[in-house]
PDB file of C-alpha atoms in Angstrom:
ATOM      1  CA  ASN Y   1     -15.873 -19.749 -15.277  1.00 59.00           C
ATOM      2  CA  VAL Y   2     -16.471 -20.700 -11.739  1.00 65.00           C
ATOM      3  CA  THR Y   3     -19.508 -19.092 -10.681  1.00 66.00           C
ATOM      4  CA  GLY Y   4     -18.905 -15.980  -8.448  1.00 73.00           C
ATOM      5  CA  GLN Y   5     -15.371 -15.781  -9.868  1.00 78.00           C
ATOM      6  CA  PRO Y   6     -14.038 -12.920 -11.951  1.00 84.00           C
ATOM      7  CA  TYR Y   7     -13.895 -13.231 -15.641  1.00 87.00           C
ATOM      8  CA  ILE Y   8     -10.271 -13.231 -17.435  1.00 88.00           C
ATOM      9  CA  LEU Y   9      -9.525 -11.073 -20.392  1.00 92.00           C
ATOM     10  CA  HIS Y  10      -6.421 -12.731 -22.191  1.00 92.00           C
ATOM     11  CA  THR Y  11      -4.438 -10.220 -24.542  1.00 94.00           C
ATOM     12  CA  ASN Y  12      -1.619 -11.124 -26.794  1.00 93.00           C
ATOM     13  CA  VAL Y  13       0.555  -9.443 -29.529  1.00 92.00           C
ATOM     14  CA  PHE Y  14       1.565 -11.200 -32.557  1.00 89.00           C
ATOM     15  CA  THR Y  15       4.232  -9.860 -34.556  1.00 88.00           C
ATOM     16  CA  GLN Y  16       5.919 -11.825 -37.628  1.00 87.00           C
ATOM     17  CA  GLY Y  17       4.060 -14.873 -36.231  1.00 85.00           C
ATOM     18  CA  LYS Y  18       5.179 -14.931 -32.730  1.00 89.00           C
ATOM     19  CA  GLY Y  19       2.937 -14.257 -29.880  1.00 89.00           C
ATOM     20  CA  ASN Y  20       4.056 -15.147 -26.444  1.00 91.00           C
ATOM     21  CA  ARG Y  21       3.368 -11.196 -25.157  1.00 96.00           C
ATOM     22  CA  GLU Y  22       0.604 -12.410 -22.949  1.00 95.00           C
ATOM     23  CA  GLN Y  23      -1.274 -10.239 -20.113  1.00 97.00           C
ATOM     24  CA  GLN Y  24      -4.321 -11.415 -18.450  1.00 95.00           C
ATOM     25  CA  PHE Y  25      -6.741  -9.306 -16.514  1.00 96.00           C
ATOM     26  CA  TYR Y  26      -9.771 -10.001 -14.151  1.00 94.00           C
ATOM     27  CA  LEU Y  27     -12.472  -7.872 -15.455  1.00 96.00           C
ATOM     28  CA  TRP Y  28     -13.881  -5.486 -12.829  1.00 95.00           C
ATOM     29  CA  PHE Y  29     -17.486  -6.311 -14.038  1.00 94.00           C
ATOM     30  CA  ASP Y  30     -19.522  -9.343 -14.976  1.00 91.00           C
ATOM     31  CA  PRO Y  31     -19.305  -9.079 -18.937  1.00 90.00           C
ATOM     32  CA  THR Y  32     -22.341 -11.295 -19.185  1.00 85.00           C
ATOM     33  CA  LYS Y  33     -24.813  -8.776 -17.587  1.00 89.00           C
ATOM     34  CA  ASN Y  34     -24.251  -6.049 -20.341  1.00 91.00           C
ATOM     35  CA  PHE Y  35     -22.625  -5.459 -23.628  1.00 88.00           C
ATOM     36  CA  HIS Y  36     -19.187  -3.824 -23.165  1.00 91.00           C
ATOM     37  CA  THR Y  37     -16.653  -1.903 -25.480  1.00 90.00           C
ATOM     38  CA  TYR Y  38     -13.589  -3.772 -26.204  1.00 90.00           C
ATOM     39  CA  SER Y  39     -11.359  -1.661 -28.319  1.00 88.00           C
ATOM     40  CA  ILE Y  40      -7.568  -1.822 -29.889  1.00 88.00           C
ATOM     41  CA  ILE Y  41      -6.021   1.411 -31.020  1.00 88.00           C
ATOM     42  CA  TRP Y  42      -3.127   0.568 -33.316  1.00 86.00           C
ATOM     43  CA  LYS Y  43      -0.850   3.126 -34.090  1.00 85.00           C
ATOM     44  CA  PRO Y  44       3.038   3.242 -35.537  1.00 86.00           C
ATOM     45  CA  GLN Y  45       4.277   4.238 -31.830  1.00 89.00           C
ATOM     46  CA  HIS Y  46       2.147   1.672 -29.989  1.00 92.00           C
ATOM     47  CA  ILE Y  47      -0.936  -0.636 -29.550  1.00 92.00           C
ATOM     48  CA  VAL Y  48      -3.365   0.185 -26.751  1.00 94.00           C
ATOM     49  CA  PHE Y  49      -6.036  -2.082 -25.670  1.00 95.00           C
ATOM     50  CA  LEU Y  50      -9.000  -0.485 -23.977  1.00 95.00           C
ATOM     51  CA  VAL Y  51     -12.456  -1.896 -22.033  1.00 96.00           C
ATOM     52  CA  ASP Y  52     -15.229   0.528 -21.985  1.00 95.00           C
ATOM     53  CA  ASN Y  53     -12.564   3.437 -23.044  1.00 93.00           C
ATOM     54  CA  THR Y  54     -10.590   2.291 -20.144  1.00 96.00           C
ATOM     55  CA  PRO Y  55      -6.869   1.397 -21.305  1.00 97.00           C
ATOM     56  CA  ILE Y  56      -5.797  -1.858 -19.853  1.00 98.00           C
ATOM     57  CA  ARG Y  57      -2.424  -2.316 -21.927  1.00 98.00           C
ATOM     58  CA  VAL Y  58      -0.092  -0.591 -23.955  1.00 97.00           C
ATOM     59  CA  PHE Y  59       2.503  -2.512 -26.407  1.00 96.00           C
ATOM     60  CA  LYS Y  60       5.085   0.019 -27.247  1.00 95.00           C
ATOM     61  CA  ASN Y  61       6.995   0.135 -30.563  1.00 94.00           C
ATOM     62  CA  ALA Y  62      10.427  -1.081 -29.557  1.00 96.00           C
ATOM     63  CA  GLU Y  63      11.961  -1.665 -33.059  1.00 95.00           C
ATOM     64  CA  SER Y  64      14.763   0.436 -31.638  1.00 95.00           C
ATOM     65  CA  LEU Y  65      15.472  -2.532 -29.360  1.00 95.00           C
ATOM     66  CA  GLY Y  66      15.211  -5.406 -32.069  1.00 94.00           C
ATOM     67  CA  VAL Y  67      11.474  -6.264 -31.151  1.00 95.00           C
ATOM     68  CA  PRO Y  68       9.415  -6.603 -34.400  1.00 94.00           C
ATOM     69  CA  PHE Y  69       6.418  -4.110 -34.361  1.00 94.00           C
ATOM     70  CA  PRO Y  70       3.236  -4.895 -36.487  1.00 88.00           C
ATOM     71  CA  LYS Y  71       3.385  -1.761 -38.423  1.00 81.00           C
ATOM     72  CA  ASN Y  72       3.809  -3.043 -42.183  1.00 77.00           C
ATOM     73  CA  GLN Y  73       1.559  -6.122 -41.657  1.00 70.00           C
ATOM     74  CA  PRO Y  74      -2.548  -6.392 -42.563  1.00 68.00           C
ATOM     75  CA  MET Y  75      -4.033  -6.008 -39.337  1.00 67.00           C
ATOM     76  CA  ARG Y  76      -6.141  -8.968 -38.207  1.00 68.00           C
ATOM     77  CA  ILE Y  77      -8.249  -9.227 -35.007  1.00 68.00           C
ATOM     78  CA  TYR Y  78      -9.137 -12.435 -33.668  1.00 68.00           C
ATOM     79  CA  SER Y  79     -11.529 -13.726 -31.109  1.00 69.00           C
ATOM     80  CA  SER Y  80     -11.393 -17.392 -30.157  1.00 68.00           C
ATOM     81  CA  LEU Y  81     -12.318 -20.256 -27.943  1.00 69.00           C
ATOM     82  CA  TRP Y  82      -9.741 -22.809 -27.280  1.00 69.00           C
ATOM     83  CA  ASN Y  83      -8.916 -25.129 -24.785  1.00 74.00           C
ATOM     84  CA  ALA Y  84      -5.828 -23.620 -22.768  1.00 72.00           C
ATOM     85  CA  ASP Y  85      -7.125 -24.853 -19.398  1.00 75.00           C
ATOM     86  CA  ASP Y  86      -3.592 -26.248 -18.508  1.00 74.00           C
ATOM     87  CA  TRP Y  87      -2.543 -22.926 -18.182  1.00 69.00           C
ATOM     88  CA  ALA Y  88      -4.576 -19.849 -19.161  1.00 64.00           C
ATOM     89  CA  THR Y  89      -7.301 -20.296 -16.610  1.00 68.00           C
ATOM     90  CA  ARG Y  90      -6.039 -19.110 -13.394  1.00 68.00           C
ATOM     91  CA  GLY Y  91      -2.852 -21.121 -13.766  1.00 70.00           C
ATOM     92  CA  GLY Y  92      -4.711 -24.582 -14.785  1.00 74.00           C
ATOM     93  CA  LEU Y  93      -6.838 -24.155 -11.733  1.00 76.00           C
ATOM     94  CA  VAL Y  94     -10.125 -24.051 -13.459  1.00 77.00           C
ATOM     95  CA  LYS Y  95     -11.019 -26.629 -16.158  1.00 80.00           C
ATOM     96  CA  THR Y  96     -13.371 -26.031 -19.067  1.00 80.00           C
ATOM     97  CA  ASP Y  97     -16.641 -27.596 -18.369  1.00 82.00           C
ATOM     98  CA  TRP Y  98     -17.186 -29.115 -21.937  1.00 85.00           C
ATOM     99  CA  SER Y  99     -20.529 -30.410 -20.953  1.00 90.00           C
ATOM    100  CA  LYS Y 100     -21.892 -26.835 -21.154  1.00 85.00           C
ATOM    101  CA  ALA Y 101     -21.170 -26.563 -25.035  1.00 83.00           C
ATOM    102  CA  PRO Y 102     -21.969 -25.044 -27.163  1.00 84.00           C
ATOM    103  CA  PHE Y 103     -20.340 -21.747 -26.228  1.00 79.00           C
ATOM    104  CA  THR Y 104     -21.666 -18.495 -27.993  1.00 77.00           C
ATOM    105  CA  ALA Y 105     -20.289 -14.833 -27.854  1.00 73.00           C
ATOM    106  CA  TYR Y 106     -22.446 -12.128 -29.586  1.00 72.00           C
ATOM    107  CA  TYR Y 107     -20.909  -8.917 -31.095  1.00 74.00           C
ATOM    108  CA  ARG Y 108     -22.854  -5.794 -32.157  1.00 76.00           C
ATOM    109  CA  ASN Y 109     -21.746  -2.470 -33.426  1.00 79.00           C
ATOM    110  CA  PHE Y 110     -18.657  -3.687 -34.655  1.00 77.00           C
ATOM    111  CA  ASN Y 111     -16.449  -0.764 -36.033  1.00 77.00           C
ATOM    112  CA  ALA Y 112     -13.270  -0.474 -37.585  1.00 75.00           C
ATOM    113  CA  GLU Y 113     -12.028   3.345 -37.977  1.00 74.00           C
ATOM    114  CA  THR Y 114      -9.049   3.627 -39.928  1.00 70.00           C
ATOM    115  CA  CYS Y 115      -6.267   5.894 -40.626  1.00 66.00           C
ATOM    116  CA  THR Y 116      -3.551   5.427 -43.603  1.00 63.00           C
ATOM    117  CA  ARG Y 117       0.061   6.832 -43.324  1.00 60.00           C
ATOM    118  CA  ALA Y 118      -0.806   9.143 -46.321  1.00 57.00           C
ATOM    119  CA  GLY Y 119      -4.396   9.253 -46.153  1.00 54.00           C
ATOM    120  CA  SER Y 120      -6.775  10.790 -43.926  1.00 57.00           C
ATOM    121  CA  CYS Y 121      -8.780   9.157 -40.950  1.00 59.00           C
ATOM    122  CA  THR Y 122     -12.387   7.736 -41.301  1.00 56.00           C
ATOM    123  CA  SER Y 123     -12.864   8.470 -37.501  1.00 54.00           C
ATOM    124  CA  SER Y 124     -16.203   9.880 -36.741  1.00 52.00           C
ATOM    125  CA  ASN Y 125     -15.186   9.799 -33.012  1.00 53.00           C
ATOM    126  CA  PRO Y 126     -14.851  13.492 -31.769  1.00 49.00           C
ATOM    127  CA  ARG Y 127     -12.378  12.021 -29.411  1.00 51.00           C
ATOM    128  CA  TYR Y 128     -10.079  12.163 -32.205  1.00 47.00           C
ATOM    129  CA  SER Y 129     -11.215  15.350 -34.127  1.00 44.00           C
ATOM    130  CA  ASN Y 130      -8.420  17.304 -32.807  1.00 45.00           C
ATOM    131  CA  GLY Y 131      -5.805  15.361 -34.726  1.00 44.00           C
ATOM    132  CA  ALA Y 132      -4.675  13.354 -31.720  1.00 47.00           C
ATOM    133  CA  TRP Y 133      -5.511  10.042 -33.746  1.00 43.00           C
ATOM    134  CA  GLN Y 134      -3.174  11.161 -36.571  1.00 40.00           C
ATOM    135  CA  MET Y 135      -0.282  12.975 -34.341  1.00 46.00           C
ATOM    136  CA  GLY Y 136      -0.116   9.303 -32.385  1.00 56.00           C
ATOM    137  CA  GLN Y 137      -0.102  10.988 -29.159  1.00 70.00           C
ATOM    138  CA  GLU Y 138       0.650   9.129 -26.155  1.00 83.00           C
ATOM    139  CA  LEU Y 139      -1.894   8.449 -23.346  1.00 90.00           C
ATOM    140  CA  ASP Y 140      -3.032  11.605 -21.400  1.00 90.00           C
ATOM    141  CA  ALA Y 141      -2.869  11.901 -17.552  1.00 91.00           C
ATOM    142  CA  ASN Y 142      -6.087  10.542 -16.795  1.00 94.00           C
ATOM    143  CA  SER Y 143      -5.668   7.459 -19.187  1.00 93.00           C
ATOM    144  CA  ARG Y 144      -2.300   6.937 -17.395  1.00 95.00           C
ATOM    145  CA  ARG Y 145      -3.888   7.111 -14.183  1.00 97.00           C
ATOM    146  CA  ARG Y 146      -6.614   4.503 -15.185  1.00 97.00           C
ATOM    147  CA  LEU Y 147      -4.036   2.291 -16.827  1.00 97.00           C
ATOM    148  CA  ARG Y 148      -2.040   2.061 -13.727  1.00 98.00           C
ATOM    149  CA  TRP Y 149      -5.293   1.557 -11.851  1.00 98.00           C
ATOM    150  CA  VAL Y 150      -6.154  -1.504 -13.824  1.00 98.00           C
ATOM    151  CA  GLN Y 151      -2.738  -2.799 -14.043  1.00 98.00           C
ATOM    152  CA  LYS Y 152      -2.494  -2.845 -10.221  1.00 98.00           C
ATOM    153  CA  ASN Y 153      -5.862  -4.120  -9.171  1.00 98.00           C
ATOM    154  CA  PHE Y 154      -6.774  -6.653 -12.049  1.00 98.00           C
ATOM    155  CA  MET Y 155      -3.743  -7.765 -14.059  1.00 98.00           C
ATOM    156  CA  ILE Y 156      -2.880 -11.293 -12.874  1.00 94.00           C
ATOM    157  CA  TYR Y 157      -0.462 -12.385 -15.496  1.00 95.00           C
ATOM    158  CA  ASN Y 158       2.282 -10.482 -17.161  1.00 97.00           C
ATOM    159  CA  TYR Y 159       4.925 -12.204 -19.516  1.00 97.00           C
ATOM    160  CA  CYS Y 160       7.255  -9.374 -18.436  1.00 98.00           C
ATOM    161  CA  THR Y 161       7.294 -10.490 -15.087  1.00 97.00           C
ATOM    162  CA  ASP Y 162       7.440 -14.309 -15.661  1.00 96.00           C
ATOM    163  CA  LEU Y 163      10.520 -15.553 -13.938  1.00 95.00           C
ATOM    164  CA  LYS Y 164       9.772 -19.151 -14.745  1.00 93.00           C
ATOM    165  CA  ARG Y 165       9.086 -18.514 -18.477  1.00 93.00           C
ATOM    166  CA  PHE Y 166      12.094 -16.360 -18.688  1.00 94.00           C
ATOM    167  CA  PRO Y 167      14.960 -17.465 -16.572  1.00 95.00           C
ATOM    168  CA  GLN Y 168      17.734 -16.182 -18.701  1.00 95.00           C
ATOM    169  CA  GLY Y 169      15.908 -12.566 -18.730  1.00 94.00           C
ATOM    170  CA  PHE Y 170      12.995 -10.744 -20.010  1.00 96.00           C
ATOM    171  CA  PRO Y 171      12.398  -9.978 -23.391  1.00 96.00           C
ATOM    172  CA  PRO Y 172      13.892  -6.503 -24.432  1.00 96.00           C
ATOM    173  CA  GLU Y 173      10.330  -4.816 -24.606  1.00 95.00           C
ATOM    174  CA  CYS Y 174      10.060  -5.424 -20.917  1.00 95.00           C
ATOM    175  CA  ARG Y 175      12.835  -3.091 -20.069  1.00 87.00           C
ATOM    176  CA  GLN Y 176      11.116   0.275 -21.254  1.00 79.00           C
TER     177      GLN Y 176
END
């Protein structure tokens, strides 16, 4: 990160071994100043990415359009550092300063709350105590408003609008 520049959060969804569904966001805070909560809510209807309980991205199940959705695959969450400074860092404008290595990230209070199709949920979060978690509800009005705010003000890359990458037409899920 260039001093004083916003940090970028990169998201991607992989299904059947294929990703290429990237969205990138400037964070609206300095993530080095305090711990923050990064969450993924993964339901058969959609996958929601959140930062400090603010939704930043929704990847809807578009199997009806022929788009694979990771509903029958084991869940894996990866956090990694890789050299993608030819494209991922503000379009390749910022190069990684490898002389600053080693790079370290800290995690605390990692928690996985699970629900199975046939079983019950293990969530202790009161937000889901009314059954909304099990029912797969869509985002409420306030969450939709916050999602639009983030996407309007902080999204810097969306594969669904990248004409250079998809000159023959956008992927089917982008038409939803």
